[in-house]
mmCIF file of C-alpha atoms in Angstrom:
data_model
loop_
_atom_site.group_PDB
_atom_site.id
_atom_site.type_symbol
_atom_site.label_atom_id
_atom_site.label_comp_id
_atom_site.label_asym_id
_atom_site.label_seq_id
_atom_site.Cartn_x
_atom_site.Cartn_y
_atom_site.Cartn_z
ATOM 1 C CA PHE A 245 0.000 0.000 0.000
ATOM 2 C CA ARG A 246 1.185 3.509 -0.735
ATOM 3 C CA ASP A 247 1.586 5.394 2.525
ATOM 4 C CA GLY A 248 0.373 2.382 4.463
ATOM 5 C CA SER A 249 1.051 1.639 8.102
ATOM 6 C CA TRP A 250 3.464 -1.025 9.271
ATOM 7 C CA LEU A 251 0.315 -2.909 10.391
ATOM 8 C CA MET A 252 -0.416 -3.514 6.715
ATOM 9 C CA ALA A 253 3.044 -4.895 5.937
ATOM 10 C CA GLY A 254 1.767 -8.484 5.766
ATOM 11 C CA SER A 255 -0.675 -7.780 2.950
ATOM 12 C CA ARG A 256 1.432 -9.722 0.427
ATOM 13 C CA ILE A 257 1.306 -12.787 2.662
ATOM 14 C CA ARG A 258 -2.455 -12.411 3.177
ATOM 15 C CA CYS A 259 -2.925 -12.203 -0.607
ATOM 16 C CA ALA A 260 -0.942 -15.423 -1.096
ATOM 17 C CA ILE A 261 -2.936 -17.200 1.621
ATOM 18 C CA ARG A 262 -6.213 -15.990 0.068
ATOM 19 C CA LEU A 263 -5.133 -17.336 -3.310
ATOM 20 C CA TYR A 264 -3.701 -20.675 -2.234
ATOM 21 C CA LEU A 265 -6.296 -21.541 0.424
ATOM 22 C CA GLY A 266 -9.354 -19.759 -0.952
ATOM 23 C CA GLY A 267 -8.618 -19.608 -4.665
ATOM 24 C CA ARG A 268 -9.449 -15.909 -4.849
ATOM 25 C CA LEU A 269 -7.782 -12.736 -6.091
ATOM 26 C CA LEU A 270 -8.947 -9.207 -5.391
ATOM 27 C CA GLY A 271 -8.832 -6.221 -7.717
ATOM 28 C CA ASP A 272 -6.401 -4.199 -5.629
ATOM 29 C CA GLN A 273 -3.848 -6.938 -6.260
ATOM 30 C CA GLY A 274 -3.779 -6.059 -9.966
ATOM 31 C CA ILE A 275 -5.268 -8.946 -11.907
ATOM 32 C CA PHE A 276 -3.716 -9.798 -15.278
ATOM 33 C CA ILE A 277 -5.688 -12.181 -17.471
ATOM 34 C CA ARG A 278 -5.046 -13.680 -20.879
ATOM 35 C CA ARG A 279 -7.666 -12.518 -23.350
ATOM 36 C CA GLU A 280 -8.702 -16.075 -24.208
ATOM 37 C CA ALA A 281 -9.357 -16.889 -20.550
ATOM 38 C CA LEU A 282 -11.360 -13.694 -20.010
ATOM 39 C CA GLU A 283 -13.453 -14.384 -23.106
ATOM 40 C CA ALA A 284 -13.964 -18.003 -22.026
ATOM 41 C CA VAL A 285 -15.665 -16.865 -18.800
ATOM 42 C CA GLY A 286 -17.719 -14.140 -20.467
ATOM 43 C CA GLY A 287 -15.680 -11.140 -19.321
ATOM 44 C CA VAL A 288 -15.674 -9.287 -16.038
ATOM 45 C CA PRO A 289 -18.999 -9.756 -14.215
ATOM 46 C CA ASP A 290 -21.235 -6.673 -14.289
ATOM 47 C CA MET A 291 -21.616 -6.246 -10.538
ATOM 48 C CA ALA A 292 -21.457 -3.206 -8.260
ATOM 49 C CA LEU A 293 -19.190 -5.028 -5.799
ATOM 50 C CA MET A 294 -17.382 -8.374 -5.514
ATOM 51 C CA GLU A 295 -16.798 -8.588 -9.280
ATOM 52 C CA ASP A 296 -13.134 -9.428 -8.675
ATOM 53 C CA PHE A 297 -14.099 -12.209 -6.270
ATOM 54 C CA GLU A 298 -16.595 -13.652 -8.758
ATOM 55 C CA LEU A 299 -14.181 -13.266 -11.684
ATOM 56 C CA SER A 300 -11.499 -15.273 -9.879
ATOM 57 C CA ARG A 301 -14.070 -18.011 -9.147
ATOM 58 C CA GLN A 302 -14.974 -18.171 -12.840
ATOM 59 C CA LEU A 303 -11.337 -18.097 -13.990
ATOM 60 C CA ARG A 304 -10.510 -21.161 -11.895
ATOM 61 C CA THR A 305 -12.788 -23.140 -14.224
ATOM 62 C CA VAL A 306 -10.551 -22.419 -17.238
ATOM 63 C CA GLY A 307 -7.072 -22.465 -15.721
ATOM 64 C CA ARG A 308 -4.713 -21.934 -12.844
ATOM 65 C CA LEU A 309 -4.487 -18.719 -10.838
ATOM 66 C CA ALA A 310 -1.009 -17.615 -9.803
ATOM 67 C CA LEU A 311 0.788 -14.683 -8.233
ATOM 68 C CA ALA A 312 3.286 -12.843 -10.400
ATOM 69 C CA ASN A 313 6.676 -11.992 -8.996
ATOM 70 C CA ALA A 314 5.884 -8.282 -9.111
ATOM 71 C CA THR A 315 4.691 -5.501 -6.864
ATOM 72 C CA VAL A 316 1.540 -3.462 -7.365
ATOM 73 C CA THR A 317 0.800 -0.498 -5.126
ATOM 74 C CA THR A 318 -2.632 0.728 -4.200
ATOM 75 C CA SER A 319 -4.068 3.456 -2.030
ATOM 76 C CA ALA A 320 -4.392 2.976 1.724
ATOM 77 C CA ARG A 321 -7.045 5.698 2.058
ATOM 78 C CA ARG A 322 -9.826 3.363 3.228
ATOM 79 C CA PHE A 323 -7.531 2.030 5.933
ATOM 80 C CA SER A 324 -6.541 5.563 6.922
ATOM 81 C CA ARG A 325 -10.168 6.698 7.077
ATOM 82 C CA LEU A 326 -11.645 3.698 8.891
ATOM 83 C CA GLY A 327 -8.637 2.507 10.841
ATOM 84 C CA ILE A 328 -6.774 -0.651 9.886
ATOM 85 C CA PRO A 329 -8.608 -3.207 12.095
ATOM 86 C CA ARG A 330 -12.019 -1.778 11.182
ATOM 87 C CA ALA A 331 -11.211 -1.749 7.441
ATOM 88 C CA TYR A 332 -10.014 -5.379 7.500
ATOM 89 C CA TRP A 333 -13.074 -6.395 9.542
ATOM 90 C CA ARG A 334 -15.396 -4.708 7.048
ATOM 91 C CA MET A 335 -13.743 -6.426 4.060
ATOM 92 C CA TRP A 336 -13.852 -9.807 5.800
ATOM 93 C CA ARG A 337 -17.500 -9.295 6.755
ATOM 94 C CA ILE A 338 -18.527 -8.282 3.221
ATOM 95 C CA THR A 339 -16.723 -11.283 1.725
ATOM 96 C CA TRP A 340 -18.437 -13.734 4.045
ATOM 97 C CA GLN A 341 -21.831 -12.132 3.617
ATOM 98 C CA TYR A 342 -21.376 -12.390 -0.160
ATOM 99 C CA ARG A 343 -20.539 -16.076 0.200
ATOM 100 C CA LEU A 344 -23.687 -16.516 2.302
ATOM 101 C CA GLY A 345 -25.872 -14.925 -0.386
ATOM 102 C CA VAL A 346 -26.528 -11.455 1.028
ATOM 103 C CA PRO A 347 -27.822 -9.224 -1.821
ATOM 104 C CA ILE A 348 -25.213 -7.021 -3.489
ATOM 105 C CA ASP A 349 -27.128 -3.796 -2.744
ATOM 106 C CA GLU A 350 -26.858 -4.518 1.003
ATOM 107 C CA LEU A 351 -23.147 -5.216 0.642
ATOM 108 C CA VAL A 352 -22.642 -1.966 -1.278
ATOM 109 C CA ARG A 353 -24.319 -0.044 1.567
ATOM 110 C CA LEU A 354 -22.018 -1.704 4.092
ATOM 111 C CA TYR A 355 -18.960 -1.058 1.901
ATOM 112 C CA ASN A 356 -19.824 2.621 1.510
ATOM 113 C CA ARG A 357 -20.788 3.234 5.144
ATOM 114 C CA ASP A 358 -18.823 6.148 6.634
ATOM 115 C CA LYS A 359 -17.591 7.155 3.175
ATOM 116 C CA GLU A 360 -16.494 10.731 2.925
#
């Protein structure tokens, strides 16, 4: 993360664990996809939230997901605004609620709560 706290230093490890144990990638990781694979799954899902989660699920049906030996930086503003523990809790909660079938519009409201 750009301008992130030392508390966020393990994000690379968390991303690897998420991929290897859960088979998921998230958009802030920078997802690179071969055109043929993206076309095979019908493109990026048209969803207001969790499209990266759903895309990685679909991509697993046509090939292997892997982490590149590269670094991508992303903004830490949500963590700065909410506080690191609260931001991680919110992301974890939204992910699990999505898995449990909570409607996307409810998840979007939760995601945008306290937004400036």
